Amino acid sequence: MDRFARVVLGYHGCDADFADSVLSGATSVRDWRESRNRYDWLGHGIYFWEHAPERALEWAAAREKRGVIGAVIQLGVCLDFTDVRYTSALKGMHKGLKETYAAAGRELPSNKRGNRMLDCLVINELVRQTDAGFQTVRGPFLEGPSAFPKSGIRRQSHVQVAVIDRSCILGVFRPNIETREA
């Protein structure tokens, strides 16, 4: 267990039918598939917005989905990018991957608008190559337009959690938010 292990509330934007299936118990947390999208940046896992149900709903609605699942998440051994010891590890992992790819005559994937394949690769390898037994990955993400002119605060900024070990999801619940029609 991480010395700062803590419990957070996370919110997962998804299809309404999937939300109903998980919340009713028809689909178990064990069977919840990890995300492997091109835009995933925290590696492979089940993605949640920490303490941000409205942001999860906003994300889902933008994709013509209307479901949100709330979850109680024990972060456990967390690769937490709000901690400098972990952000420092990223540089070394990137350097090693760059050398490995170059030796094989291959180019590293790159991050482009809507595509976070490089971030995902580096984080997946950091999780895989360390013996820490990371169960979750957590990081701040600045997103969206400025809150007001010349502001460094972004309107859609959030903390994202990717759950690797499903046993960290202690329970699920239906959040008390209004769903929007797609």
Short mmCIF file of C-alpha atoms in Angstrom, two decimals:
data_model
loop_
_atom_site.label_atom_id
_atom_site.label_comp_id
_atom_site.label_asym_id
_atom_site.label_seq_id
_atom_site.Cartn_x
_atom_site.Cartn_y
_atom_site.Cartn_z
CA MET A 1 0.00 0.00 0.00
CA ASP A 2 1.26 3.47 -0.86
CA ARG A 3 2.20 5.57 2.16
CA PHE A 4 -0.37 8.16 1.01
CA ALA A 5 -3.08 5.71 -0.08
CA ARG A 6 -6.40 7.46 -0.10
CA VAL A 7 -9.96 7.07 -1.19
CA VAL A 8 -11.43 9.34 -3.85
CA LEU A 9 -14.72 9.56 -5.67
CA GLY A 10 -14.38 9.09 -9.41
CA TYR A 11 -16.88 9.51 -12.24
CA HIS A 12 -16.84 7.55 -15.48
CA GLY A 13 -18.64 8.90 -18.55
CA CYS A 14 -20.12 6.15 -20.69
CA ASP A 15 -23.11 4.82 -22.57
CA ALA A 16 -26.29 4.90 -20.47
CA ASP A 17 -26.96 1.19 -21.02
CA PHE A 18 -23.50 0.29 -19.76
CA ALA A 19 -23.97 2.52 -16.71
CA ASP A 20 -27.29 0.83 -15.94
CA SER A 21 -25.70 -2.61 -16.37
CA VAL A 22 -22.85 -1.87 -13.96
CA LEU A 23 -25.08 -0.09 -11.45
CA SER A 24 -27.64 -2.91 -11.45
CA GLY A 25 -24.92 -5.53 -10.99
CA ALA A 26 -25.59 -7.22 -14.35
CA THR A 27 -22.02 -6.28 -15.34
CA SER A 28 -19.49 -6.69 -12.55
CA VAL A 29 -16.57 -4.39 -11.91
CA ARG A 30 -14.34 -7.42 -12.69
CA ASP A 31 -15.74 -7.44 -16.24
CA TRP A 32 -15.26 -3.72 -16.85
CA ARG A 33 -12.90 -3.40 -19.82
CA GLU A 34 -9.92 -1.10 -19.63
CA SER A 35 -9.71 1.74 -22.08
CA ARG A 36 -7.27 1.48 -24.99
CA ASN A 37 -8.14 4.56 -27.02
CA ARG A 38 -5.70 6.73 -28.96
CA TYR A 39 -6.57 9.65 -26.70
CA ASP A 40 -5.81 7.81 -23.43
CA TRP A 41 -2.87 9.46 -21.77
CA LEU A 42 -2.49 7.72 -18.40
CA GLY A 43 -1.95 4.27 -19.86
CA HIS A 44 -4.37 1.39 -20.06
CA GLY A 45 -7.00 1.40 -17.34
CA ILE A 46 -10.54 2.38 -16.45
CA TYR A 47 -10.73 6.17 -16.57
CA PHE A 48 -12.44 8.40 -14.01
CA TRP A 49 -12.72 12.13 -13.39
CA GLU A 50 -11.80 12.64 -9.75
CA HIS A 51 -14.54 14.52 -7.87
CA ALA A 52 -16.01 15.82 -11.15
CA PRO A 53 -19.37 14.24 -12.06
CA GLU A 54 -20.36 17.15 -14.29
CA ARG A 55 -17.14 16.83 -16.30
CA ALA A 56 -17.81 13.11 -16.80
CA LEU A 57 -21.31 13.92 -17.99
CA GLU A 58 -20.01 16.67 -20.28
CA TRP A 59 -17.51 14.24 -21.82
CA ALA A 60 -20.17 11.57 -22.30
CA ALA A 61 -22.68 14.01 -23.81
CA ALA A 62 -20.09 15.26 -26.31
CA ARG A 63 -19.91 11.66 -27.56
CA GLU A 64 -23.69 11.25 -27.68
CA LYS A 65 -23.66 9.13 -24.53
CA ARG A 66 -25.66 9.85 -21.42
CA GLY A 67 -24.29 7.61 -18.70
CA VAL A 68 -22.13 8.36 -15.68
CA ILE A 69 -21.01 5.86 -13.09
CA GLY A 70 -19.76 7.07 -9.73
CA ALA A 71 -17.14 4.95 -8.00
CA VAL A 72 -15.42 4.85 -4.64
CA ILE A 73 -11.76 4.28 -5.52
CA GLN A 74 -8.96 3.28 -3.14
CA LEU A 75 -5.92 4.66 -4.98
CA GLY A 76 -3.67 2.01 -3.41
CA VAL A 77 -0.19 2.03 -4.92
CA CYS A 78 -0.68 5.06 -7.12
CA LEU A 79 1.60 6.38 -9.87
CA ASP A 80 0.61 9.93 -8.98
CA PHE A 81 1.81 12.68 -11.29
CA THR A 82 1.10 15.34 -8.68
CA ASP A 83 4.20 13.91 -6.91
CA VAL A 84 7.59 14.95 -8.34
CA ARG A 85 9.18 11.57 -7.68
CA TYR A 86 6.93 10.11 -10.35
CA THR A 87 7.08 12.95 -12.86
CA SER A 88 10.88 12.68 -12.66
CA ALA A 89 10.68 8.98 -13.57
CA LEU A 90 8.93 9.83 -16.85
CA LYS A 91 12.01 11.50 -18.32
CA GLY A 92 14.21 8.44 -17.79
CA MET A 93 11.57 6.08 -19.17
CA HIS A 94 11.11 8.25 -22.27
CA LYS A 95 14.87 8.34 -22.85
CA GLY A 96 15.13 4.55 -22.56
CA LEU A 97 12.21 3.99 -24.93
CA LYS A 98 13.66 6.45 -27.43
CA GLU A 99 16.97 4.55 -27.41
CA THR A 100 15.23 1.17 -27.71
CA TYR A 101 13.09 2.34 -30.63
CA ALA A 102 16.11 3.94 -32.38
CA ALA A 103 18.13 0.73 -32.00
CA ALA A 104 15.28 -1.17 -33.66
CA GLY A 105 15.05 1.42 -36.47
CA ARG A 106 11.60 2.51 -35.32
CA GLU A 107 10.15 5.88 -34.47
CA LEU A 108 8.41 6.53 -31.17
CA PRO A 109 4.71 7.32 -31.47
CA SER A 110 3.92 10.99 -31.01
CA ASN A 111 1.29 13.02 -29.25
CA LYS A 112 -0.88 15.05 -31.59
CA ARG A 113 -4.20 16.77 -31.10
CA GLY A 114 -6.56 14.15 -29.72
CA ASN A 115 -3.85 11.49 -29.74
CA ARG A 116 -1.78 10.76 -26.62
CA MET A 117 -0.05 7.58 -27.78
CA LEU A 118 3.42 8.67 -26.60
CA ASP A 119 2.21 9.55 -23.10
CA CYS A 120 0.31 6.26 -22.94
CA LEU A 121 3.34 4.22 -24.07
CA VAL A 122 5.72 5.86 -21.59
CA ILE A 123 3.31 5.41 -18.69
CA ASN A 124 2.45 1.81 -19.61
CA GLU A 125 6.17 0.98 -19.74
CA LEU A 126 6.84 2.74 -16.44
CA VAL A 127 4.08 0.66 -14.83
CA ARG A 128 5.32 -2.55 -16.49
CA GLN A 129 9.05 -2.10 -15.86
CA THR A 130 8.93 -1.11 -12.21
CA ASP A 131 8.31 -3.49 -9.37
CA ALA A 132 6.14 -1.03 -7.48
CA GLY A 133 2.93 -2.86 -8.34
CA PHE A 134 1.05 0.26 -9.38
CA GLN A 135 -2.72 -0.16 -9.05
CA THR A 136 -3.80 3.26 -10.25
CA VAL A 137 -2.39 6.20 -12.21
CA ARG A 138 -3.43 9.76 -11.38
CA GLY A 139 -2.62 13.06 -13.05
CA PRO A 140 -3.79 16.64 -13.49
CA PHE A 141 -4.86 17.65 -16.97
CA LEU A 142 -5.25 21.25 -18.11
CA GLU A 143 -7.96 21.32 -20.73
CA GLY A 144 -10.35 23.65 -22.46
CA PRO A 145 -10.44 27.37 -23.09
CA SER A 146 -9.20 29.91 -20.55
CA ALA A 147 -11.65 30.67 -17.74
CA PHE A 148 -11.30 34.36 -18.64
CA PRO A 149 -8.95 36.36 -20.91
CA LYS A 150 -5.26 35.74 -20.16
CA SER A 151 -6.09 33.25 -17.40
CA GLY A 152 -3.90 30.22 -16.80
CA ILE A 153 -6.97 28.41 -15.45
CA ARG A 154 -8.71 26.21 -18.02
CA ARG A 155 -12.45 25.63 -17.92
CA GLN A 156 -12.25 21.83 -18.29
CA SER A 157 -9.18 21.13 -16.15
CA HIS A 158 -9.46 18.05 -13.99
CA VAL A 159 -7.66 15.27 -12.21
CA GLN A 160 -7.93 11.98 -14.05
CA VAL A 161 -7.54 8.56 -12.48
CA ALA A 162 -6.88 5.39 -14.47
CA VAL A 163 -7.61 2.25 -12.47
CA ILE A 164 -5.37 -0.67 -13.40
CA ASP A 165 -6.36 -3.02 -10.58
CA ARG A 166 -10.14 -3.36 -10.45
CA SER A 167 -10.01 -4.32 -6.76
CA CYS A 168 -9.34 -0.60 -6.14
CA ILE A 169 -12.95 0.10 -7.14
CA LEU A 170 -14.60 -0.43 -3.77
CA GLY A 171 -18.12 0.26 -4.99
CA VAL A 172 -20.20 2.03 -7.60
CA PHE A 173 -23.14 4.39 -7.33
CA ARG A 174 -25.48 6.48 -9.45
CA PRO A 175 -24.36 10.11 -9.10
CA ASN A 176 -26.96 12.74 -8.34
CA ILE A 177 -26.56 14.76 -11.54
CA GLU A 178 -28.98 15.58 -14.31
CA THR A 179 -28.36 13.64 -17.48
CA ARG A 180 -28.61 15.57 -20.72
CA GLU A 181 -30.39 14.43 -23.80
CA ALA A 182 -27.86 13.66 -26.53
#
